[in-house]
Protein backbone atom coordinates (compact mmCIF):
# COMPACT_ATOMS: atom_id res chain seq x y z
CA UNK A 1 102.06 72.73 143.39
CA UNK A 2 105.37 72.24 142.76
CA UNK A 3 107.27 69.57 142.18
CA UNK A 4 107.16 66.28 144.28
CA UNK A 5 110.20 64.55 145.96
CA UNK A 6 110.79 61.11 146.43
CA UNK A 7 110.85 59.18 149.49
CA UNK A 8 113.67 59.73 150.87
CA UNK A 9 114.08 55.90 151.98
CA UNK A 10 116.30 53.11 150.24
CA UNK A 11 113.92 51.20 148.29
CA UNK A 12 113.48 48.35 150.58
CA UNK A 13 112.17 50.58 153.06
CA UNK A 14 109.88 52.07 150.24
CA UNK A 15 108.74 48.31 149.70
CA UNK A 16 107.68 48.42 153.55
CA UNK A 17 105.31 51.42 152.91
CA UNK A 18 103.80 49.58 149.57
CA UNK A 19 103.32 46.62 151.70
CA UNK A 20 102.04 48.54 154.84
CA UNK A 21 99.07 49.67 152.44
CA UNK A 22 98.28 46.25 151.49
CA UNK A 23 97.97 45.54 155.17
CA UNK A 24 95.36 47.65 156.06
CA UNK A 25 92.33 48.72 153.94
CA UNK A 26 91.05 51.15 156.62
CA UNK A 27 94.68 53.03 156.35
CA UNK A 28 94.38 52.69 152.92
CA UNK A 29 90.94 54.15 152.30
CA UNK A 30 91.84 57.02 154.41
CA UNK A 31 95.36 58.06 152.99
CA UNK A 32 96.03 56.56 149.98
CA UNK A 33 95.18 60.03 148.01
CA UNK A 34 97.65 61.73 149.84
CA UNK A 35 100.22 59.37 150.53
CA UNK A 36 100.41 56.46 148.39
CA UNK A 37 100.74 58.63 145.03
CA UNK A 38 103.52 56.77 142.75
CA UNK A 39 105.34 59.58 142.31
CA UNK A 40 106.89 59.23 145.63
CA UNK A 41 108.66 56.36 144.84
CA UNK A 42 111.86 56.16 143.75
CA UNK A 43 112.03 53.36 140.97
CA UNK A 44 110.07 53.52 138.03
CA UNK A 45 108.82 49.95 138.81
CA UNK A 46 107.75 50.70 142.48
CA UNK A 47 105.73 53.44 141.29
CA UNK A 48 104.49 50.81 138.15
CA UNK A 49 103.25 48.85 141.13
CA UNK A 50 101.55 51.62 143.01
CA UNK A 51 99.68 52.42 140.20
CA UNK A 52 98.54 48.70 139.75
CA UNK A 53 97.50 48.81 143.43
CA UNK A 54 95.56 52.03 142.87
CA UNK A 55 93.92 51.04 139.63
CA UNK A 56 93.03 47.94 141.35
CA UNK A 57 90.86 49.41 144.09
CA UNK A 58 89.76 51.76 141.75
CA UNK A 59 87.82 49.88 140.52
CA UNK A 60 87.11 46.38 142.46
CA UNK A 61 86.71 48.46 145.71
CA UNK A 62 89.37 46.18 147.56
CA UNK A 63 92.80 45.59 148.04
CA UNK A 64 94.44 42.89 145.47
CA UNK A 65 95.68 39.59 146.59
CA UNK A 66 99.29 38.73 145.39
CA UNK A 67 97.46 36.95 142.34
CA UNK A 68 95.11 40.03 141.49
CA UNK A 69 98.34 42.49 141.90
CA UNK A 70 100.67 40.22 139.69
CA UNK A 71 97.70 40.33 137.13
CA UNK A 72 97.44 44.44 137.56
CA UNK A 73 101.24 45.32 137.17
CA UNK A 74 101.05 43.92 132.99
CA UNK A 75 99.53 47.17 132.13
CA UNK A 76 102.04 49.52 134.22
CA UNK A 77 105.00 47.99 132.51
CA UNK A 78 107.69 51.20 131.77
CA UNK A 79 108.90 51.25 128.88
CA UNK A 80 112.17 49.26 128.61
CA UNK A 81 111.33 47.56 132.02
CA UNK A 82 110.34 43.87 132.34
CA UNK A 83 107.17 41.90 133.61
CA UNK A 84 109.49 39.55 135.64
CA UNK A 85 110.90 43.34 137.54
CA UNK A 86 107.14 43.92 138.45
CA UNK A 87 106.51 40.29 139.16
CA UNK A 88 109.83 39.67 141.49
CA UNK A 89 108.68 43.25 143.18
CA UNK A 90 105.35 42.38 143.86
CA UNK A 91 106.36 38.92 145.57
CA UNK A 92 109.11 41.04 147.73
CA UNK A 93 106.65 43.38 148.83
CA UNK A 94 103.85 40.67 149.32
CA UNK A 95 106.35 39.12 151.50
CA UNK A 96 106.39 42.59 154.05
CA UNK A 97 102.61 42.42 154.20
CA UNK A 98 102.47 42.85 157.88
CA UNK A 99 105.71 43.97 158.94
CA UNK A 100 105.96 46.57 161.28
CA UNK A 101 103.18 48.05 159.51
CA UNK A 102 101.83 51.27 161.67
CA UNK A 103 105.74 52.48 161.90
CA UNK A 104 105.85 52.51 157.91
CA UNK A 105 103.00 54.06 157.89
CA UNK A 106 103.45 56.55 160.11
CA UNK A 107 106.99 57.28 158.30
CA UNK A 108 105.15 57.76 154.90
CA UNK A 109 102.62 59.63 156.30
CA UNK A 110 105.05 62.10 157.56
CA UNK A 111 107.07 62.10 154.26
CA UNK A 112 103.61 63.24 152.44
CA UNK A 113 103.44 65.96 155.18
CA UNK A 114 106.65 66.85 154.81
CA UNK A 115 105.86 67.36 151.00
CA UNK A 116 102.19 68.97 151.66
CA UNK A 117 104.09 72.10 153.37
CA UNK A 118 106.63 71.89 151.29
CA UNK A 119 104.81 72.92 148.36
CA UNK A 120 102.85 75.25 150.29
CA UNK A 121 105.40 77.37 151.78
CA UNK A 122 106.81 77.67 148.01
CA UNK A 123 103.68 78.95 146.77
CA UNK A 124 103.06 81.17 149.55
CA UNK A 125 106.75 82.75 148.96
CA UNK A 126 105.65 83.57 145.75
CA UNK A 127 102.42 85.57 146.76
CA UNK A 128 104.78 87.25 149.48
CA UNK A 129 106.95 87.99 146.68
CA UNK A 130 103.73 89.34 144.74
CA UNK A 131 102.82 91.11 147.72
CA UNK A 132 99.68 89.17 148.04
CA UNK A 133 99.44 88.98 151.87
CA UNK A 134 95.51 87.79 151.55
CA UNK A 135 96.65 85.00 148.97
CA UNK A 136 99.08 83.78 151.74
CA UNK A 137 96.60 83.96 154.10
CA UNK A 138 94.09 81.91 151.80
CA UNK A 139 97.16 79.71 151.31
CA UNK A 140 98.25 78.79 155.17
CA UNK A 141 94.54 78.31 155.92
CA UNK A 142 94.18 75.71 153.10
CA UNK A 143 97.46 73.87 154.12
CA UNK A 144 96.27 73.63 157.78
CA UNK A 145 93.10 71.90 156.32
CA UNK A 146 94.93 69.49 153.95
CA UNK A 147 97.29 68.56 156.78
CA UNK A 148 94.42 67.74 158.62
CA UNK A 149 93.64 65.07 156.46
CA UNK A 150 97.00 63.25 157.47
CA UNK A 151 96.28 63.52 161.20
């Protein structure tokens, strides 16, 4: 795939979607593989956070509690970055935690859709490029089934 983009939302608004996760363990379940990777974000300590928030339910099954996520972010610390950054982010975004939550969602959901075909239609260029019209087709029909996934 090629490369991934970040939201293209001001960070508070990426704080939103973080928080809209936390909201809602059904939505998370469901999407979080697609839309809640940390690459998306666009601050090295939103995406620290992300990661805490997927580790977490990695492995407890759950969503974290502000306690459990402040606990989580020690071991995504950046290099260079601070424990108080991750702390002081995770109390901003525990603070959204039910704000307007299906509209962020929907918005990041639409971003990682955005991306999905994004990524697709450069691939596919390349096998029309290569002349591979069966690879394309291969390629649309697998991109119609991943976007399914975010309906």
């Amino acid at each position: 795939m090629s490369a991934v983009s970040h939201y293209s939302f001001d960070l508070q608004f990426q704080e939103h979607i973080l928080a809209s996760f936390l909201a809602d363990d059904k939505f998370f379940k469901e999407y979080a593989d697609a839309v809640l990777k940390p690459a998306f974000f666009g601050d090295e300590v939103l995406r620290g956070v992300a990661e805490a928030v997927q580790g977490f339910y990695e492995t407890e099954k759950e969503l974290p509690t502000r306690e459990a996520l402040l606990e989580a972010v020690k071991v995504s610390i950046a290099p260079g970055r601070k424990l108080t950054e991750y702390q002081s982010c995770v109390e901003t975004i525990m603070e959204k935690v039910g704000m307007n939550t299906a509209y962020y969602q929907g918005k990041a959901v639409e971003f990682a859709r955005v991306q999905l075909w994004n990524s697709y239609l450069n691939q596919g260029l390349i096998l029309i490029g290569q002349g591979d019209t069966e690879g394309v087709n291969r390629l649309v029909k697998l991109a119609f089934k991943e976007e399914g996934r975010l309906n």
